[in-house]
Coordinates of C-alpha atoms in Angstrom, one line a residue:
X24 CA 18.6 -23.5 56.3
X25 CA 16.6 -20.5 56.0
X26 CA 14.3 -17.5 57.4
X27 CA 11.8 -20.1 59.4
X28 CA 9.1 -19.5 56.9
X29 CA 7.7 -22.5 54.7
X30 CA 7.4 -22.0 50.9
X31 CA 3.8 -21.8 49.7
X32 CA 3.9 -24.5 48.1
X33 CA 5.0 -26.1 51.2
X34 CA 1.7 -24.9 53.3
X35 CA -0.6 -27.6 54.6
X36 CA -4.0 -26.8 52.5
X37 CA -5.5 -25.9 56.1
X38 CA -3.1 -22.9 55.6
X39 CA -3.8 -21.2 52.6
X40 CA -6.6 -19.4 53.8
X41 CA -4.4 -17.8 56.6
X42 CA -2.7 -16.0 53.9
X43 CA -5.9 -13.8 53.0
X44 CA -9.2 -14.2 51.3
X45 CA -8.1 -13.1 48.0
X46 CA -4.5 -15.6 48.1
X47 CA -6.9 -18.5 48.8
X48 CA -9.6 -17.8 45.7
X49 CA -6.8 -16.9 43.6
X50 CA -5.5 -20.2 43.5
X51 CA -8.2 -22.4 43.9
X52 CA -9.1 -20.3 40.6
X53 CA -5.7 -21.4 39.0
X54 CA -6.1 -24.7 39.7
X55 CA -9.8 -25.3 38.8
X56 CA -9.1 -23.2 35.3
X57 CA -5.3 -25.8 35.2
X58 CA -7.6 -28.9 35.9
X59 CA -10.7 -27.8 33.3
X60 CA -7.7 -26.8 30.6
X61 CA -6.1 -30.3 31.3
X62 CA -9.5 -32.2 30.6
X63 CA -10.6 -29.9 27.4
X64 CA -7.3 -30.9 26.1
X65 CA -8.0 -35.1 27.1
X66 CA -11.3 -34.9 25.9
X67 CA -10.0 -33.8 22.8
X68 CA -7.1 -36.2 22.7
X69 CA -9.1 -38.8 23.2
X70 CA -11.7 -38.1 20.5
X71 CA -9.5 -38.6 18.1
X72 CA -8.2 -41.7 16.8
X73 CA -6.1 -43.2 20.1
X74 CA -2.3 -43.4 20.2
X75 CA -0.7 -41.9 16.8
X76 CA 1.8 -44.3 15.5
X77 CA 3.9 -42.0 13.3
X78 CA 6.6 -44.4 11.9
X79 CA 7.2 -45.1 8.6
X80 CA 6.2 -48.6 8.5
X81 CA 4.2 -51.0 9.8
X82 CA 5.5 -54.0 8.2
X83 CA 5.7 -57.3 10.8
X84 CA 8.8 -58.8 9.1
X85 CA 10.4 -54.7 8.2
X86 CA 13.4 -55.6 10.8
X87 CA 13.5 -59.3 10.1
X88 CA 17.3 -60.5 10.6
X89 CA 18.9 -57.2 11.5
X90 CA 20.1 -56.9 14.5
X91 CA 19.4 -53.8 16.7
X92 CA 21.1 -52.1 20.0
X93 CA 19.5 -49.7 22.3
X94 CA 21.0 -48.1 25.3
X95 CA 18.8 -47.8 28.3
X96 CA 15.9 -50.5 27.3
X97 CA 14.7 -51.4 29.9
X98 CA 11.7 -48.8 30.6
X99 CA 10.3 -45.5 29.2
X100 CA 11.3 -44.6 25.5
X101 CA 13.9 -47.5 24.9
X102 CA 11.6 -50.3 26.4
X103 CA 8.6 -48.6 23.3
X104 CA 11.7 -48.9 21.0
X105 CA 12.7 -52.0 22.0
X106 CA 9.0 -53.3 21.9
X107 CA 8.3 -51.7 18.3
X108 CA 11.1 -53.2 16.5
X109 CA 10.6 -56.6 17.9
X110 CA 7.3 -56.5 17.0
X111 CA 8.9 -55.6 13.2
X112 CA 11.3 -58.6 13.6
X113 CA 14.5 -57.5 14.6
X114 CA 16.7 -58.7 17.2
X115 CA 17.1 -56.5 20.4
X116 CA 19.9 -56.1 22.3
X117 CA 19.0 -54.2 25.3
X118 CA 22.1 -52.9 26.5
X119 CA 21.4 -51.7 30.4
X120 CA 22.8 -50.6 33.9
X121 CA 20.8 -52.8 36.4
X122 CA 20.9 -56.3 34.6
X123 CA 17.9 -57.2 37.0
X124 CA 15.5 -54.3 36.0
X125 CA 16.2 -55.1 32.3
X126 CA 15.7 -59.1 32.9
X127 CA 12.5 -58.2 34.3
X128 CA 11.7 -55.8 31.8
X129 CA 12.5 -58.4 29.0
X130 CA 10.5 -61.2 30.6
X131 CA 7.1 -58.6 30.5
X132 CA 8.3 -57.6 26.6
X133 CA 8.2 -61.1 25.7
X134 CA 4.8 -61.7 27.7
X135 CA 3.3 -59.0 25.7
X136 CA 4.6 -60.2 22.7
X137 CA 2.8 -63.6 23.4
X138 CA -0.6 -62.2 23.8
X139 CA -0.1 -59.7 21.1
X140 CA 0.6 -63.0 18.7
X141 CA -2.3 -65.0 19.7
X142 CA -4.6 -62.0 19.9
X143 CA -3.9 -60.4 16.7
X144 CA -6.3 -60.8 13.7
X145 CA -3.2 -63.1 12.0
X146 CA -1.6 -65.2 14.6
X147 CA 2.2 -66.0 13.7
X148 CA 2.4 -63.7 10.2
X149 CA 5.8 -62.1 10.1
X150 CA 6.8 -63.3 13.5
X151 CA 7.9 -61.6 16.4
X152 CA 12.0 -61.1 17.1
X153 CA 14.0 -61.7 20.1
X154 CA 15.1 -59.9 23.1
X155 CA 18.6 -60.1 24.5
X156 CA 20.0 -58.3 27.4
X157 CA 23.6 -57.1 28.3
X158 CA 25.5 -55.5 30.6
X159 CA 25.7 -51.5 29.8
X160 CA 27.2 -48.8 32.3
X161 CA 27.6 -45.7 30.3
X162 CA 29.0 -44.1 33.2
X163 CA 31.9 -46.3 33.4
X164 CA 34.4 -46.4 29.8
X165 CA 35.4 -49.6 31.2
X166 CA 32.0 -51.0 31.1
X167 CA 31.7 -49.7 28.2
X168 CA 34.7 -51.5 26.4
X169 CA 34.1 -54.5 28.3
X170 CA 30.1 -54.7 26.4
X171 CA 31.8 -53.7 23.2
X172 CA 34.3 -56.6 23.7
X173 CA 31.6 -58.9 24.3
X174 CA 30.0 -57.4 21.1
X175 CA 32.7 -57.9 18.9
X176 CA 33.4 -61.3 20.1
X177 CA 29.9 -62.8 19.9
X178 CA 27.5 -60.4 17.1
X179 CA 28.5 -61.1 13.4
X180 CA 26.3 -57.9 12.8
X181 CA 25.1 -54.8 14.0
X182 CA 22.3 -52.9 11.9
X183 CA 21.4 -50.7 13.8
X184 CA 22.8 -48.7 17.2
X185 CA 20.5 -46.6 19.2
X186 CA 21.9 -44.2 21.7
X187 CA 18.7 -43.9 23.8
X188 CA 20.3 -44.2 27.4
X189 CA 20.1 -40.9 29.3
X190 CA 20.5 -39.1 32.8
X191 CA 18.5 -35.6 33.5
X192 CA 18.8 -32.6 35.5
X193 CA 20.3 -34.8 38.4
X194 CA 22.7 -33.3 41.6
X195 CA 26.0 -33.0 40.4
X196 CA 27.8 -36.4 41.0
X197 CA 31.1 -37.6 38.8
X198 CA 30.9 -40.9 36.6
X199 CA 33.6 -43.5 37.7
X200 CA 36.0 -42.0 35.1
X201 CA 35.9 -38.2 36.8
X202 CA 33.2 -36.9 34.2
X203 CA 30.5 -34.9 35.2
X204 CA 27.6 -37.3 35.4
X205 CA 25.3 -36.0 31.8
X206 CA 28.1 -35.1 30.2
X207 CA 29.6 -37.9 30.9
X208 CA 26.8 -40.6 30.1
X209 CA 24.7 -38.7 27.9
X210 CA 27.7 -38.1 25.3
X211 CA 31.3 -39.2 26.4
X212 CA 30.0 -43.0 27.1
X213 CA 27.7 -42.9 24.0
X214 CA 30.6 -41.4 22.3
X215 CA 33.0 -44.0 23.2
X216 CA 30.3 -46.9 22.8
X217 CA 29.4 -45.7 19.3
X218 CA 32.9 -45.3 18.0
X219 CA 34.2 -48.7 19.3
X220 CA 31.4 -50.3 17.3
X221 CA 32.1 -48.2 14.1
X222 CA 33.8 -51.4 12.4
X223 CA 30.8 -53.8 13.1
X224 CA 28.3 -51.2 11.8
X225 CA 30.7 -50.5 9.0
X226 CA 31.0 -54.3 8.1
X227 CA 27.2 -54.3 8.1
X228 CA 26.5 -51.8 5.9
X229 CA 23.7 -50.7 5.0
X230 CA 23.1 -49.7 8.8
X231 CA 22.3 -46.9 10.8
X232 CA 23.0 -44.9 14.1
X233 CA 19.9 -43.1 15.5
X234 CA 20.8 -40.6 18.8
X235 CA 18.2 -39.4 21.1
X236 CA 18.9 -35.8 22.0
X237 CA 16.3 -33.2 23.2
X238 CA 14.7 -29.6 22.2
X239 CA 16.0 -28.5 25.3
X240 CA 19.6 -28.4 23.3
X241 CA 18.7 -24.8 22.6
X242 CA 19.2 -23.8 26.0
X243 CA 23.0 -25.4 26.3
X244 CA 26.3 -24.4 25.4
X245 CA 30.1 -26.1 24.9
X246 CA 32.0 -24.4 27.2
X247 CA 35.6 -25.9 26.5
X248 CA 37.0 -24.1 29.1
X249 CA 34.9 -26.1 32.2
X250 CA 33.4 -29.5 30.4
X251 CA 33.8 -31.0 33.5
X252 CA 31.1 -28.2 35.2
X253 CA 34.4 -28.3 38.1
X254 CA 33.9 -24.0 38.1
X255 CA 30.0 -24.1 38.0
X256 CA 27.3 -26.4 37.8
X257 CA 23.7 -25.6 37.0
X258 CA 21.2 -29.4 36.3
X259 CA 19.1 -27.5 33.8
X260 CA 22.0 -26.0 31.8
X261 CA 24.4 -29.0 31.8
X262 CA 21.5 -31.2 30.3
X263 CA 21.4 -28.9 27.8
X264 CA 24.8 -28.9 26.9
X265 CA 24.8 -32.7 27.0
X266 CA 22.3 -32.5 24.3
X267 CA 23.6 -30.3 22.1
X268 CA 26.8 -32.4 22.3
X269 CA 24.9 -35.6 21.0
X270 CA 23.5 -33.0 18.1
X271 CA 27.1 -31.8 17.7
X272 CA 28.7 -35.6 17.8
X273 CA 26.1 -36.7 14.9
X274 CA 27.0 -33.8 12.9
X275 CA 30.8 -34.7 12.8
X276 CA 30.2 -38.9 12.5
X277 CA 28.0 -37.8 9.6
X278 CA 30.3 -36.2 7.6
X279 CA 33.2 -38.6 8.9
X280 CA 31.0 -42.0 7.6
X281 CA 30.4 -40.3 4.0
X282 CA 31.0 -43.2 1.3
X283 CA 30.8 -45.5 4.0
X284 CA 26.8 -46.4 3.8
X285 CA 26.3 -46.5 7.4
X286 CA 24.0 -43.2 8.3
X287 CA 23.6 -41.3 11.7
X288 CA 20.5 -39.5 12.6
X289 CA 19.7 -37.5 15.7
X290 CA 15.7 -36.8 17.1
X291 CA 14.0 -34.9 19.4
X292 CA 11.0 -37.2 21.2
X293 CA 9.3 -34.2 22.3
X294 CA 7.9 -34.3 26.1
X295 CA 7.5 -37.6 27.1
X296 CA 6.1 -39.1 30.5
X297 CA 9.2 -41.4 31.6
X298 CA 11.3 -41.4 35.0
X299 CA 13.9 -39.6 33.4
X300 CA 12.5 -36.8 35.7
X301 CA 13.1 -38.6 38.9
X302 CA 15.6 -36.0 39.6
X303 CA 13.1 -33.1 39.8
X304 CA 10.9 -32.2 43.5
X305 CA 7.5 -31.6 42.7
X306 CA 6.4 -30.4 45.7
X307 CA 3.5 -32.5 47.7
X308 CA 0.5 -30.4 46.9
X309 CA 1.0 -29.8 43.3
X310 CA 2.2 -33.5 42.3
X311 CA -1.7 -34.4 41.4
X312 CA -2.2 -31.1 39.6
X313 CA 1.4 -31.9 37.7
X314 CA 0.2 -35.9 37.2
X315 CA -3.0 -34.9 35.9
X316 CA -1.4 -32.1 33.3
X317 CA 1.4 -34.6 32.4
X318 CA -0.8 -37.4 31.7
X319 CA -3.1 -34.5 29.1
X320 CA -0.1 -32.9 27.4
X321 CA 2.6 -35.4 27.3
X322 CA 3.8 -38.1 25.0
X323 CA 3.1 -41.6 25.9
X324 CA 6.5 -43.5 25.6
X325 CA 5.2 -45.2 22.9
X326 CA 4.3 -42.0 21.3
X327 CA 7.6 -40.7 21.9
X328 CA 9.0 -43.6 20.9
X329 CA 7.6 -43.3 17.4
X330 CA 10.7 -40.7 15.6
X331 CA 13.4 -43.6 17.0
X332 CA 11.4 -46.1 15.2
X333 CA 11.0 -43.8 12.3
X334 CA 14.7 -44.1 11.9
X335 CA 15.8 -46.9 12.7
X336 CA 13.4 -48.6 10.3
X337 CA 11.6 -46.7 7.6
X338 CA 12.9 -46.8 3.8
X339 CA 12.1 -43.3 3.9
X340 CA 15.2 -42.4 5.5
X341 CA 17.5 -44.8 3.7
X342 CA 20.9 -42.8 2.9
X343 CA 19.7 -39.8 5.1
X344 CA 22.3 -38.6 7.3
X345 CA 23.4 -35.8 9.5
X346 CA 19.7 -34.6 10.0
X347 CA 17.6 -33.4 12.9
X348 CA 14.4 -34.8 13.7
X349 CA 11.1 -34.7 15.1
X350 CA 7.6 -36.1 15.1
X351 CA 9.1 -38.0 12.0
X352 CA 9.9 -35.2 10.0
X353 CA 12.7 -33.3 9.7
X354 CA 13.2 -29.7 11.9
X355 CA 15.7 -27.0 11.2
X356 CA 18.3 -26.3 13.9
X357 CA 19.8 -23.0 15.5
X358 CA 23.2 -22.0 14.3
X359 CA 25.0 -23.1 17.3
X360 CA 24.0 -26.9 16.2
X361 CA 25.6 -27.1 13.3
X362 CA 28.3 -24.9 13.9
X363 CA 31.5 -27.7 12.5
X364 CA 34.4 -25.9 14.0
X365 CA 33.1 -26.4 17.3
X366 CA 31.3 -29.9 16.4
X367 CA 35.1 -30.8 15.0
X368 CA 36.6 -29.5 18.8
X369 CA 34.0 -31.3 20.8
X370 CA 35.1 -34.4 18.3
X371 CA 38.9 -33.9 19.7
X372 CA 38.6 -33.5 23.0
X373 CA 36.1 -36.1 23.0
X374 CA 38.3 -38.7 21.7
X375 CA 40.9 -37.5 24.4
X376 CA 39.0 -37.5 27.2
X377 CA 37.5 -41.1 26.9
X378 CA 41.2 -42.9 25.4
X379 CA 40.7 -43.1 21.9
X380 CA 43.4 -40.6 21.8
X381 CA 46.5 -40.5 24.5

């Protein structure tokens, strides 16, 4: 549909030129001062001292017999998680969608993990954990009760829960249950996942609930009146609302586990190269400009991964709760984050919308 007239981004480079002289230097100027920018700021990067691990510790046997559950392991931020705190000693559930892809992406964890061990400078000290994998479709509650069933039944522990799983910026589509699709994964699953393994996490206290939310929170709002985005539905803005809910949801568990010992925590990873963004068009002629800027000025996953570490590990944040983090430290949030009437609301409906409440 349209006038007949390609985009310019959608010109054949043969093309440009026919748009005029001055069109065609202008952006090959853009792009050659885009490229030298993205290099200065590689060369730079890479002077330094390599990846920056920012966690809190570095112990090998810091997660030794704790048991540790992450959403959406199997590749970008929860698959440097779920590396990390193996590496520490704990044992990983990797709680995924496609069994397959997380199988696979086990079997190359526990690979590295060989090398790593008989490469290192002290083969065998602290010992590596162990990787498990389970079934995990946050956009399905029944899936959802059906893993925390099979949690119940078969973990005597959980230590710590890591809501990492998460959809972005994609069409609209509905989960199984009716929600719309990040609403519905990115909180109402996590929501219902997270509550039906309160008691476990309860029973082994000290433990801890770390929830991966975004900076691009600041952009979203709860509108009570159309959750379901049935009236209007914009990818970028419904993200952000699903973020702000998870920053909203940790606000109101945090003051609902006081006395209990068990501590919630919710980060920002910052901007992260990851196929979370497999939902976004970059246009043809601009995907090796954006590739090439991505790969100077974002976050490895294991980079990004380093805040969820942070938390779900260090002593530093023992008895912490209710906070906002980033880069390991943490940030200060707009009003609308910690507003507790509406965090209280969102709790509510919440709880209706998934069965916990009839």
């Amino acid at each position: 549909m349209g006038s007949g007239k390609a985009a310019a981004s959608e010109l054949p480079w043969r093309d440009w030129w026919a748009l005029g002289p001055t069109m065609a230097v202008a952006t090959a100027a853009a792009v050659l001062a885009a490229l030298g920018g993205a290099l200065w700021l590689a060369a730079r990067r890479f002077a330094g001292s390599g990846v920056q691990r920012l966690r809190g510790g570095g112990d090998p046997g810091l997660m030794h017999g704790k048991t540790v559950l992450i959403t959406g392991a199997n590749s970008g931020l929860g698959r440097a998680t779920a590396a990390e705190l193996v590496r520490l000693g704990a044992r990983v559930i990797m709680g995924c969608r496609d069994r397959a892809r997380a199988e696979e992406a086990a079997g190359q964890l526990r690979r590295e993990l060989r090398q790593d061990a008989e490469c290192g400078p002290e083969p065998g000290v602290g010992g590596a954990g162990e990787l498990i994998v389970r079934e995990l479709d946050l956009a399905s509650l029944r899936s959802v009760r059906a893993f925390c069933q099979e949690m119940l039944q078969e973990e005597p522990r959980l230590d710590v829960l890591i809501n990492n799983a998460g959809i972005f910026q994609c069409p609209y589509m509905k989960t199984e249950d009716g929600f719309e699709m990040q609403f519905g994964v990115n909180h109402l699953g996590h929501f219902l996942l997270t509550n039906l393994l309160l008691g476990l996490l309860k029973s082994s206290a000290p433990s801890r609930i770390v929830v991966v939310s975004s900076k691009l929170y600041k952009y979203g709002d709860i509108n009570f009146d159309d959750l379901n985005s049935e009236q209007s539905y914009n990818k970028s803005f419904c993200y952000s609302r699903s973020k702000l809910a998870n920053i909203l949801f940790t606000r109101e568990l945090a003051r609902r586990l006081e006395g209990t010992n068990v501590t919630v925590n919710v980060l920002h990873p910052g901007i992260v190269r990851t196929n979370l963004g497999r939902h976004i068009h970059i246009p043809l002629l601009v995907r090796p400009l954006f590739n090439l800027v991505s790969w100077a000025f974002f976050k490895t996953p294991v980079e990004g991964a380093q805040t969820s570490i942070y938390l779900a590990s260090s002593p530093e944040v023992e008895g912490v709760s209710g906070r906002y983090f980033g880069d390991c430290k943490e940030e200060e949030l707009l009003p609308k984050a910690v507003d507790e009437s509406v965090a209280r609301k969102l709790w509510d409906i919440s709880e209706v919308m998934v069965g916990l409440l009839k």
